[in-house]
Coordinates of N, CA and C in Angstrom, one line a residue:
M26 N 6.6 -12.0 11.6 CA 5.6 -11.3 10.6 C 5.6 -9.8 10.4
A27 N 4.6 -9.6 11.5 CA 4.7 -8.0 11.0 C 6.0 -7.8 11.8
V28 N 6.6 -7.9 12.9 CA 8.2 -7.4 13.2 C 9.7 -7.0 11.9
L29 N 9.2 -7.9 11.2 CA 9.8 -7.5 9.7 C 8.3 -6.7 8.9
L30 N 7.3 -7.0 8.8 CA 7.0 -6.1 7.8 C 7.5 -4.9 8.7
G31 N 7.4 -4.2 10.0 CA 7.0 -3.0 10.5 C 8.9 -2.9 10.2
T32 N 9.4 -3.2 9.9 CA 11.5 -2.6 10.2 C 11.1 -2.2 9.0
L33 N 10.8 -3.2 7.2 CA 11.0 -3.3 6.3 C 9.8 -1.6 5.4
L34 N 8.6 -1.5 6.7 CA 7.9 -0.6 6.7 C 8.4 1.5 7.3
G35 N 9.0 0.7 8.4 CA 9.9 1.6 9.6 C 10.9 3.0 8.9
I36 N 11.6 2.2 8.6 CA 12.4 3.0 7.2 C 11.9 4.0 6.4
P37 N 11.6 3.7 5.6 CA 11.2 5.0 4.7 C 10.3 5.7 5.2
F38 N 9.2 5.0 6.9 CA 8.4 6.2 7.7 C 9.0 7.3 8.0
W39 N 9.8 6.8 8.8 CA 11.1 7.2 9.0 C 12.1 8.8 8.8
L40 N 12.2 8.2 7.7 CA 12.5 9.3 6.8 C 11.4 10.4 5.7
L41 N 9.9 9.3 5.1 CA 9.2 10.8 5.5 C 8.9 11.7 6.5
G42 N 9.1 11.0 8.0 CA 9.8 12.0 8.3 C 10.4 12.9 9.0
L43 N 12.1 12.4 8.6 CA 12.8 13.0 8.0 C 13.2 14.4 7.7
F44 N 12.1 13.9 6.2 CA 11.5 15.3 5.3 C 11.1 15.9 5.9
R45 N 9.6 15.8 6.7 CA 8.7 16.6 7.0 C 7.1 16.0 6.1
I46 N 7.4 15.2 5.0 CA 6.2 15.4 4.2 C 5.7 14.5 5.7
I47 N 5.8 13.3 6.7 CA 4.6 12.9 7.2 C 5.4 14.1 8.7
R48 N 4.0 14.7 9.7 CA 4.5 15.2 10.6 C 3.8 14.6 11.9
I49 N 4.2 14.8 12.9 CA 3.7 14.4 14.4 C 3.5 15.0 15.0
S50 N 1.8 15.0 16.0 CA 2.4 15.6 17.4 C 2.2 15.2 18.4
G51 N 3.0 15.7 19.5 CA 2.3 14.8 20.6 C 2.7 12.9 21.0
Y52 N 4.7 13.5 20.4 CA 5.3 12.1 20.2 C 5.4 11.6 21.5
W53 N 6.0 12.4 21.9 CA 6.6 12.2 23.0 C 6.0 12.3 24.8
R54 N 5.0 12.2 24.9 CA 3.8 12.0 26.0 C 2.6 10.7 24.7
T55 N 2.8 10.5 23.8 CA 2.0 8.7 23.4 C 3.0 7.5 23.6
M56 N 4.3 8.0 23.0 CA 5.1 6.9 23.9 C 5.3 6.8 24.7
N57 N 5.3 8.0 25.5 CA 5.4 7.2 27.4 C 4.1 6.4 27.8
L58 N 3.3 6.9 27.4 CA 1.5 5.6 27.3 C 1.3 4.9 26.5
V59 N 2.1 4.7 24.9 CA 2.2 3.8 24.6 C 3.2 2.1 25.1
R60 N 4.5 2.5 26.0 CA 5.1 2.2 25.9 C 4.6 1.3 28.1
R61 N 3.5 1.9 28.3 CA 3.2 1.8 29.6 C 2.4 0.3 29.3
G62 N 1.1 0.3 28.1 CA 0.6 -0.6 27.8 C -1.0 -0.1 27.6
R63 N -1.8 -0.6 27.7 CA -3.3 -1.3 27.7 C -3.6 0.0 27.3
V64 N -3.7 0.4 25.5 CA -4.0 1.4 24.9 C -4.9 1.5 24.0
L65 N -6.2 2.1 24.0 CA -6.4 2.3 22.4 C -6.2 3.5 22.3
I66 N -5.7 3.9 20.8 CA -5.5 5.0 19.9 C -6.4 4.8 18.6
V67 N -8.2 5.8 18.9 CA -8.6 5.7 18.0 C -8.7 7.3 16.5
A68 N -9.1 7.1 15.8 CA -8.1 7.8 14.6 C -9.5 7.4 14.2
N69 N -10.2 9.4 12.9 CA -10.4 9.2 11.7 C -10.4 9.1 10.5
H70 N -10.6 8.5 9.9 CA -9.8 7.8 8.7 C -10.2 8.1 7.5
P71 N -9.0 9.0 6.5 CA -9.8 9.9 5.4 C -9.1 8.6 4.6
S72 N -8.6 7.5 4.2 CA -8.2 6.9 4.3 C -8.0 5.9 4.0
L73 N -7.3 4.2 3.8 CA -6.7 3.2 4.0 C -5.7 3.0 4.4
I74 N -4.8 4.1 3.7 CA -3.4 4.1 4.4 C -2.9 4.4 6.2
E75 N -3.6 4.7 6.9 CA -3.6 4.8 8.7 C -3.4 3.9 9.1
T76 N -4.2 2.9 8.6 CA -4.2 1.6 9.2 C -2.8 0.6 8.8
F77 N -1.0 1.5 8.4 CA -0.9 0.5 8.2 C 0.4 2.1 9.3
L78 N 0.5 3.6 9.0 CA 1.1 4.7 9.2 C 1.2 4.4 10.9
I79 N 0.1 4.6 11.2 CA -0.1 5.2 12.5 C 0.9 3.5 13.5
P80 N 1.1 2.5 13.7 CA 1.8 2.0 14.1 C 3.5 1.4 14.1
L81 N 3.2 2.7 12.6 CA 4.8 2.9 12.5 C 5.5 3.9 13.3
V82 N 5.0 4.8 13.7 CA 5.0 6.1 14.8 C 5.8 5.5 15.3
F83 N 5.3 3.6 16.4 CA 6.5 3.8 17.4 C 7.8 2.7 16.8
W84 N 7.9 2.6 15.5 CA 9.1 1.9 15.7 C 10.7 2.9 15.2
P85 N 11.7 2.7 15.6 CA 11.8 1.5 16.0 C 11.8 1.0 17.5
W86 N 11.4 1.5 18.3 CA 11.7 1.6 19.8 C 10.5 0.4 19.4
A87 N 9.4 0.1 18.8 CA 9.1 -2.0 19.4 C 9.1 -3.0 19.2
M88 N 10.5 -3.1 18.3 CA 11.0 -3.9 18.1 C 12.2 -4.4 19.0
F89 N 11.9 -3.7 20.1 CA 12.9 -4.0 21.3 C 11.4 -4.5 22.2
R90 N 10.0 -3.7 22.9 CA 9.6 -3.9 23.4 C 8.0 -3.8 22.4
L91 N 7.3 -5.2 22.1 CA 6.9 -6.2 21.4 C 5.8 -5.2 21.7
R92 N 4.7 -4.6 22.8 CA 4.1 -4.1 23.5 C 3.6 -2.9 23.0
M93 N 4.6 -2.1 21.8 CA 3.7 -1.0 21.8 C 4.4 -0.8 20.1
F94 N 4.2 -2.6 19.4 CA 3.5 -2.0 18.3 C 2.4 -3.1 18.4
P95 N 1.5 -2.0 18.5 CA 0.2 -1.4 18.2 C -0.7 -3.1 17.4
W96 N -1.9 -3.7 18.0 CA -2.3 -4.1 17.0 C -3.7 -3.4 16.3
S97 N -3.7 -4.1 15.3 CA -4.7 -3.5 14.2 C -6.3 -3.9 13.9
L98 N -7.1 -2.8 14.3 CA -8.3 -3.8 13.7 C -9.1 -3.3 12.4
P99 N -9.1 -4.0 11.1 CA -9.1 -3.4 10.5 C -10.3 -4.0 9.5
D100 N -11.0 -3.9 8.9 CA -12.4 -4.4 7.8 C -11.4 -5.8 7.6
K101 N -12.8 -6.5 7.8 CA -12.6 -8.0 7.1 C -12.4 -7.4 5.6
N102 N -13.0 -7.3 4.9 CA -12.6 -7.1 3.8 C -10.8 -6.5 2.8
L103 N -10.8 -5.6 3.9 CA -9.2 -5.3 3.9 C -7.7 -6.2 3.3
F104 N -8.4 -7.2 3.6 CA -6.8 -9.4 3.5 C -7.6 -10.0 3.2
K105 N -8.8 -9.1 2.1 CA -9.1 -10.9 1.4 C -8.4 -12.0 1.1
G106 N -8.3 -13.5 1.4 CA -7.8 -13.9 1.3 C -6.6 -15.0 2.0
F107 N -6.5 -14.0 3.6 CA -6.2 -14.1 4.6 C -6.4 -14.8 5.5
T108 N -5.9 -16.1 6.1 CA -6.5 -17.1 7.0 C -6.4 -16.0 8.5
P109 N -6.7 -16.6 9.8 CA -6.6 -16.2 10.6 C -5.5 -16.2 11.4
E110 N -4.4 -17.1 11.4 CA -3.0 -16.9 11.2 C -2.3 -15.7 11.0
H111 N -2.5 -15.6 9.4 CA -1.5 -14.7 8.8 C -2.1 -13.1 9.4
H112 N -3.3 -13.8 9.6 CA -3.9 -11.8 10.6 C -3.1 -11.6 11.6
E113 N -3.2 -12.8 12.6 CA -2.9 -13.1 14.3 C -1.0 -13.0 13.9
R114 N -0.2 -13.1 13.3 CA 1.1 -12.3 12.6 C 1.4 -11.3 12.5
L115 N 0.4 -10.5 11.1 CA 0.6 -9.2 11.2 C 0.0 -8.5 12.3
R116 N -0.4 -9.0 13.4 CA -1.2 -8.3 14.7 C -2.4 -7.5 14.0
C117 N -2.8 -8.3 13.9 CA -3.8 -7.8 12.8 C -5.7 -8.7 13.5
I118 N -6.3 -7.8 14.7 CA -7.9 -8.6 13.7 C -8.7 -8.4 13.5
R119 N -9.5 -8.7 12.8 CA -10.4 -8.2 11.7 C -11.8 -8.7 12.3
V120 N -12.9 -7.1 12.3 CA -14.1 -6.8 12.1 C -15.2 -6.8 10.9
G121 N -15.9 -6.6 11.1 CA -17.2 -6.1 10.3 C -17.3 -4.9 10.9
R122 N -18.0 -4.1 9.4 CA -18.5 -2.8 9.5 C -20.0 -2.9 8.9
D123 N -20.3 -4.0 8.4 CA -21.8 -4.3 8.1 C -22.8 -4.5 9.2
D124 N -23.8 -3.8 9.0 CA -24.8 -5.8 10.3 C -25.2 -7.0 9.3
T125 N -24.6 -7.7 9.3 CA -25.3 -8.7 9.0 C -24.6 -10.1 10.0
L126 N -25.5 -10.9 9.4 CA -25.0 -12.4 11.3 C -23.5 -12.5 10.8
E127 N -22.3 -12.9 10.1 CA -20.8 -12.3 10.1 C -20.3 -11.9 10.1
S128 N -20.9 -10.0 10.6 CA -20.2 -9.8 11.1 C -20.1 -9.4 12.2
R129 N -21.2 -9.9 13.0 CA -21.8 -9.5 14.6 C -21.5 -11.2 15.2
K130 N -20.4 -12.3 14.5 CA -19.7 -13.0 14.8 C -19.0 -12.5 14.9
L131 N -18.4 -12.0 13.8 CA -16.8 -12.0 14.1 C -16.9 -10.8 14.6
N132 N -17.3 -10.2 15.0 CA -16.8 -8.4 16.1 C -17.6 -8.9 17.3
W133 N -17.6 -10.1 18.0 CA -18.1 -11.3 19.0 C -16.7 -11.8 19.6
S134 N -16.2 -12.4 18.5 CA -15.3 -13.1 18.2 C -13.7 -12.3 18.6
A135 N -14.1 -11.3 17.7 CA -12.6 -9.5 17.8 C -12.7 -9.1 18.8
M136 N -13.8 -8.8 19.6 CA -13.5 -8.8 20.8 C -13.2 -9.2 22.2
K137 N -13.8 -10.4 22.1 CA -13.3 -11.7 23.5 C -11.6 -11.3 23.2
R138 N -11.0 -10.4 21.6 CA -9.5 -11.1 22.2 C -9.0 -10.0 22.1
V139 N -9.4 -8.7 21.8 CA -9.1 -7.7 21.6 C -9.1 -8.0 23.8
M140 N -10.1 -8.4 25.0 CA -10.1 -8.3 26.3 C -9.2 -9.0 26.0
E141 N -8.7 -10.4 25.5 CA -7.6 -10.8 26.6 C -6.2 -10.1 26.6
L142 N -6.1 -9.7 25.2 CA -4.8 -8.7 25.1 C -4.9 -7.7 25.8
F143 N -5.7 -6.8 25.9 CA -5.5 -6.1 27.5 C -5.6 -6.2 28.2
E144 N -6.3 -7.5 28.9 CA -5.7 -7.9 30.2 C -3.6 -8.7 30.2
R145 N -3.3 -8.5 29.2 CA -1.7 -8.8 28.5 C -0.9 -7.0 28.7
E146 N -1.8 -6.2 28.6 CA -1.2 -5.5 28.5 C -1.0 -5.2 27.2
Q147 N -1.3 -5.1 26.3 CA -1.3 -4.8 24.9 C -1.8 -3.3 24.6
C148 N -1.4 -2.7 23.3 CA -2.2 -1.8 22.4 C -3.0 -2.0 21.9
F149 N -3.9 -1.0 20.6 CA -4.1 -1.0 19.5 C -4.8 0.4 18.8
V150 N -4.7 0.0 17.4 CA -5.6 1.2 16.7 C -6.7 0.4 16.1
A151 N -7.6 1.4 15.6 CA -9.0 1.4 15.6 C -9.7 2.9 15.0
H152 N -10.4 2.2 14.3 CA -10.6 2.8 13.0 C -13.1 3.2 13.2
L153 N -13.3 3.6 13.4 CA -14.4 3.0 14.7 C -15.3 3.1 12.9
E154 N -16.2 2.4 13.1 CA -17.8 2.0 11.7 C -18.2 3.8 12.0
G155 N -18.2 4.3 10.8 CA -19.4 5.6 10.8 C -17.9 6.9 11.1
G156 N -16.8 6.7 11.0 CA -15.2 7.8 11.0 C -14.7 7.7 10.2
R157 N -15.2 7.8 8.9 CA -14.6 8.5 7.8 C -14.5 10.0 8.1
T158 N -13.6 10.4 6.7 CA -13.6 12.0 7.5 C -14.2 12.9 5.8
S159 N -15.6 12.3 5.0 CA -15.8 13.1 4.2 C -17.1 11.9 3.8
K160 N -18.1 12.5 3.1 CA -19.0 11.6 2.2 C -19.2 11.2 3.5
Q161 N -20.3 11.9 4.4 CA -21.4 11.4 5.5 C -22.2 11.4 5.5
A162 N -23.3 10.4 5.9 CA -24.2 11.5 5.9 C -25.1 12.2 7.1
E163 N -24.6 11.9 8.1 CA -24.6 12.3 9.5 C -22.8 12.5 9.8
H164 N -22.1 13.4 10.3 CA -21.4 13.6 10.6 C -21.5 15.4 11.6
V165 N -19.5 15.4 12.0 CA -20.0 16.3 13.7 C -18.1 16.7 12.4
S166 N -18.4 18.2 12.9 CA -16.8 18.8 13.1 C -16.7 19.9 14.2
V167 N -15.5 20.6 13.7 CA -15.2 21.1 15.3 C -13.7 21.9 14.8
G168 N -14.2 23.2 14.6 CA -13.2 24.4 13.7 C -13.3 23.8 12.0
P169 N -12.7 23.5 11.3 CA -12.5 22.5 9.8 C -11.7 21.4 9.9
N170 N -11.8 21.2 11.2 CA -11.9 19.2 11.2 C -13.3 18.6 11.4
R171 N -13.3 18.1 10.6 CA -14.7 16.6 10.2 C -14.1 15.6 9.6
M172 N -16.0 14.7 9.9 CA -15.7 13.2 10.2 C -16.9 13.4 10.8
G173 N -17.1 11.5 9.8 CA -18.4 10.7 10.4 C -18.9 10.6 11.3
R174 N -20.4 10.4 12.2 CA -20.9 9.9 13.2 C -19.7 8.1 13.3
I175 N -19.6 8.6 15.1 CA -19.3 6.9 15.0 C -20.5 5.8 15.4
K176 N -20.4 4.9 14.7 CA -21.4 3.8 14.5 C -21.4 3.4 15.6
N177 N -20.6 2.4 16.7 CA -20.3 1.3 17.4 C -18.7 2.0 18.3
A178 N -19.9 1.5 19.4 CA -18.2 1.3 19.9 C -18.5 0.5 21.2
Q179 N -18.3 -0.7 20.5 CA -17.7 -2.4 21.7 C -16.5 -2.1 21.7
V180 N -15.2 -1.8 21.3 CA -13.7 -1.8 21.8 C -14.4 -0.6 22.7
L181 N -14.8 0.4 22.6 CA -14.5 1.6 24.0 C -15.8 0.6 25.2
K182 N -16.3 0.0 24.6 CA -16.6 -0.9 26.4 C -15.8 -2.2 26.2
A183 N -14.5 -2.3 25.6 CA -13.3 -3.2 26.1 C -12.4 -2.0 26.6
A184 N -12.6 -1.1 26.0 CA -11.0 -0.8 27.4 C -12.1 0.1 28.0
W185 N -12.7 0.3 28.5 CA -13.6 0.8 29.6 C -13.8 -0.2 31.2
K186 N -14.0 -1.7 30.5 CA -14.3 -2.6 31.3 C -12.0 -2.7 32.0
K187 N -11.0 -2.9 30.9 CA -10.1 -3.8 31.2 C -9.0 -1.9 31.2
G188 N -9.9 -0.6 31.8 CA -9.5 0.7 32.6 C -8.5 0.6 31.1
A189 N -7.9 0.6 30.1 CA -7.6 1.1 28.9 C -7.3 2.3 28.5
W190 N -6.7 2.9 28.6 CA -6.3 5.1 28.4 C -6.6 4.4 26.7
I191 N -7.9 6.1 27.0 CA -8.3 6.3 25.1 C -7.4 7.6 24.5
L192 N -6.5 7.1 23.9 CA -6.0 8.1 23.1 C -6.2 8.7 21.4
P193 N -7.3 9.6 21.5 CA -7.8 10.1 20.4 C -6.5 10.9 19.3
L194 N -6.5 10.2 17.8 CA -6.0 10.4 17.3 C -6.7 11.2 16.2
H195 N -6.2 13.3 15.7 CA -6.6 13.2 14.0 C -5.7 13.7 13.0
V196 N -5.7 12.7 12.2 CA -4.8 12.4 11.0 C -5.1 13.6 9.9
G197 N -4.3 15.0 9.5 CA -5.0 15.1 8.6 C -4.1 15.2 7.1
M198 N -4.6 14.5 6.4 CA -4.3 15.2 4.5 C -4.5 15.9 4.2
K199 N -4.0 16.8 2.8 CA -4.2 17.2 2.1 C -5.3 17.2 1.2
D200 N -6.2 17.7 0.6 CA -7.4 17.6 -0.3 C -7.0 16.6 -1.4
G201 N -6.0 17.0 -2.2 CA -5.0 16.0 -3.0 C -4.8 14.6 -2.1
M202 N -4.4 14.5 -1.5 CA -4.2 13.1 -0.8 C -5.6 12.9 -0.1
T203 N -7.1 13.4 -0.1 CA -8.4 12.3 0.8 C -9.2 12.7 -1.0
R204 N -8.9 12.7 -1.9 CA -9.8 12.8 -2.6 C -10.5 11.6 -3.1
D205 N -11.8 12.1 -3.5 CA -12.0 10.6 -3.8 C -12.1 8.9 -2.4
L206 N -11.5 9.4 -1.6 CA -11.3 8.0 -0.3 C -10.0 7.6 -0.7
P207 N -8.9 7.4 -1.3 CA -8.4 6.9 -2.1 C -8.2 5.5 -1.5
G208 N -8.1 4.7 -1.9 CA -7.7 2.6 -1.1 C -5.7 2.8 -0.3
F209 N -5.6 1.7 0.0 CA -3.9 1.5 0.4 C -3.0 2.0 -0.8
G210 N -3.1 1.8 -1.9 CA -2.2 1.6 -2.9 C -1.8 2.7 -3.6
Q211 N -3.0 3.3 -3.5 CA -3.5 4.8 -4.6 C -2.5 5.7 -3.3
S212 N -3.0 5.6 -1.7 CA -3.0 7.0 -0.3 C -0.9 5.9 -1.0
L213 N -0.5 5.9 -1.3 CA 1.0 5.1 -0.5 C 1.6 6.3 -1.8
R214 N 0.7 5.8 -3.0 CA 1.8 6.9 -4.1 C 1.4 8.3 -3.9
R215 N 0.2 8.5 -4.0 CA 0.1 10.0 -3.4 C 0.9 10.3 -2.5
L216 N 1.4 10.0 -1.3 CA 2.7 10.1 -0.3 C 3.5 9.5 -1.1
L217 N 3.8 9.4 -1.4 CA 5.9 9.0 -2.0 C 5.6 10.3 -2.7
F218 N 4.5 10.0 -4.7 CA 5.2 11.2 -5.2 C 4.6 12.5 -5.6
S219 N 3.4 12.5 -5.0 CA 2.9 14.1 -5.1 C 2.7 15.0 -3.8
P220 N 3.8 15.4 -4.1 CA 4.0 16.9 -3.1 C 2.7 17.7 -3.1
K221 N 2.3 17.7 -3.9 CA 0.6 18.3 -3.0 C -0.2 18.4 -2.9
C222 N 0.7 16.9 -2.8 CA -0.6 16.3 -0.6 C 0.1 16.0 -0.3
W223 N 1.0 16.8 0.4 CA 2.1 17.0 2.0 C 1.8 18.2 2.4
P224 N 1.8 18.0 3.2 CA 2.0 16.9 4.3 C 1.0 16.1 5.3
I225 N 1.2 15.2 5.5 CA 0.3 14.1 6.1 C 1.0 14.7 7.7
R226 N -0.3 15.2 8.4 CA -0.1 15.1 9.6 C -1.0 14.4 10.8
L227 N -0.3 14.0 11.7 CA -1.0 12.2 13.3 C -0.9 13.4 14.3
E228 N -1.9 14.2 14.9 CA -1.5 14.8 15.9 C -2.6 12.9 17.0
F229 N -1.6 13.7 18.1 CA -2.2 12.9 19.2 C -2.8 13.7 20.4
R230 N -3.4 13.9 20.4 CA -4.6 14.5 21.1 C -4.4 13.7 22.9
R231 N -4.8 14.6 23.5 CA -4.8 14.0 24.8 C -5.7 12.7 25.6
P232 N -4.9 12.0 26.4 CA -6.0 10.5 26.8 C -5.5 11.1 27.3
Y233 N -7.5 10.0 27.8 CA -8.4 10.2 29.3 C -8.9 8.0 29.0
R234 N -9.7 8.0 30.3 CA -10.5 7.3 30.8 C -11.6 7.3 30.4
I235 N -12.6 5.9 30.8 CA -13.7 6.3 31.1 C -13.9 5.2 32.0
V236 N -14.2 6.4 32.8 CA -14.4 5.8 34.5 C -15.5 5.5 34.7
G237 N -16.6 5.6 35.7 CA -18.3 5.0 36.4 C -18.0 3.8 36.2
Q238 N -19.4 3.1 36.9 CA -19.4 2.0 37.4 C -20.5 1.5 35.7
R239 N -21.7 2.5 35.3 CA -21.9 2.4 33.6 C -21.2 3.3 32.4
F240 N -21.4 2.3 31.6 CA -21.3 2.8 30.2 C -22.0 3.3 29.2
D241 N -22.1 4.6 28.9 CA -23.2 4.5 28.9 C -22.5 4.9 27.2
E242 N -23.2 4.0 25.9 CA -22.0 4.1 25.0 C -22.5 5.6 24.1
E243 N -23.7 6.5 23.7 CA -24.2 7.7 24.0 C -22.9 8.2 23.5
A244 N -22.7 8.6 24.9 CA -21.9 9.7 25.7 C -20.9 9.7 25.2
E245 N -20.3 8.6 24.8 CA -18.4 8.2 25.0 C -18.5 8.1 23.7
K246 N -19.3 7.7 23.0 CA -18.9 8.0 21.1 C -19.2 9.7 21.0
R247 N -20.2 10.0 21.8 CA -20.1 11.6 21.2 C -18.4 12.6 22.2
R248 N -17.6 12.2 22.6 CA -16.7 12.7 23.5 C -16.0 12.5 22.8
L249 N -15.6 10.9 22.4 CA -14.5 10.0 21.5 C -14.3 11.6 20.2
E250 N -16.0 11.3 19.7 CA -15.9 12.8 18.5 C -14.7 13.9 17.7
L251 N -15.7 14.3 19.6 CA -14.6 15.6 20.0 C -13.4 15.7 20.2
A252 N -13.3 14.9 20.7 CA -11.8 14.9 21.2 C -10.6 14.6 20.0
I253 N -11.4 13.9 19.4 CA -10.4 13.3 17.8 C -10.9 15.0 17.1
L254 N -11.7 15.6 17.2 CA -12.0 16.8 16.0 C -11.3 17.6 16.6
T255 N -10.9 18.0 17.8 CA -10.3 19.4 18.9 C -9.2 19.6 18.8
P256 N -9.3 21.2 18.2 CA -7.5 22.1 17.6 C -6.2 20.5 18.1
A257 N -5.2 20.7 18.3 CA -4.3 19.9 18.8 C -3.2 20.7 20.1
L258 N -3.0 19.6 20.3 CA -2.4 20.5 21.9 C -1.2 21.1 21.5
P259 N -0.5 21.3 21.9 CA 1.5 21.7 21.6 C 1.7 20.7 21.6
A260 N 2.9 19.9 21.0 CA 3.8 18.5 21.0 C 4.7 18.2 22.5

């Protein structure tokens, strides 16, 4: 199901890229890294559309090398009514964003599954709790880029334990695209039909690994925030 959906979305995605509506920097460096596997791509979160856009960067290569089709870690409310089997077919692992017993149990199960998939050299896309681009009580900024402070780093700890690469990604959207933090449907309509929202930029930053005998959660969250927000490197 994920491969079929990826193909149906991948063709229009690359047409948008051909017409420079979507622009990607750091492309080949990223492709080479994901091809080897065991990569965690972490991005800021202007809307819900980038949950679907980012995995499409690796189409059509992912059709021949499935590890290049990253798993996603969407909020549990994104696919209401879907069963765990549906999520698995879409290469999604649900997580909770609130501080409830249900979310804590869900996140424990999700991180266990992430660890298993890292062992199989799979890749992931994640938008960490708190990482919204605007309307945050606490935020961090570098130059023109701004996002909310990251609140949870469980998946970073999983990446540290399994020696996975952390790949920061900055998603840049025009004001017309990010206004009111639109959901998936509204974001898609603006992307396809509103030139004032163009272009959308996916800027892959320099990857790194978390090394050492101890995982310092606060230090790693701050390090990742700065890596996502620093100016883009040459493609």
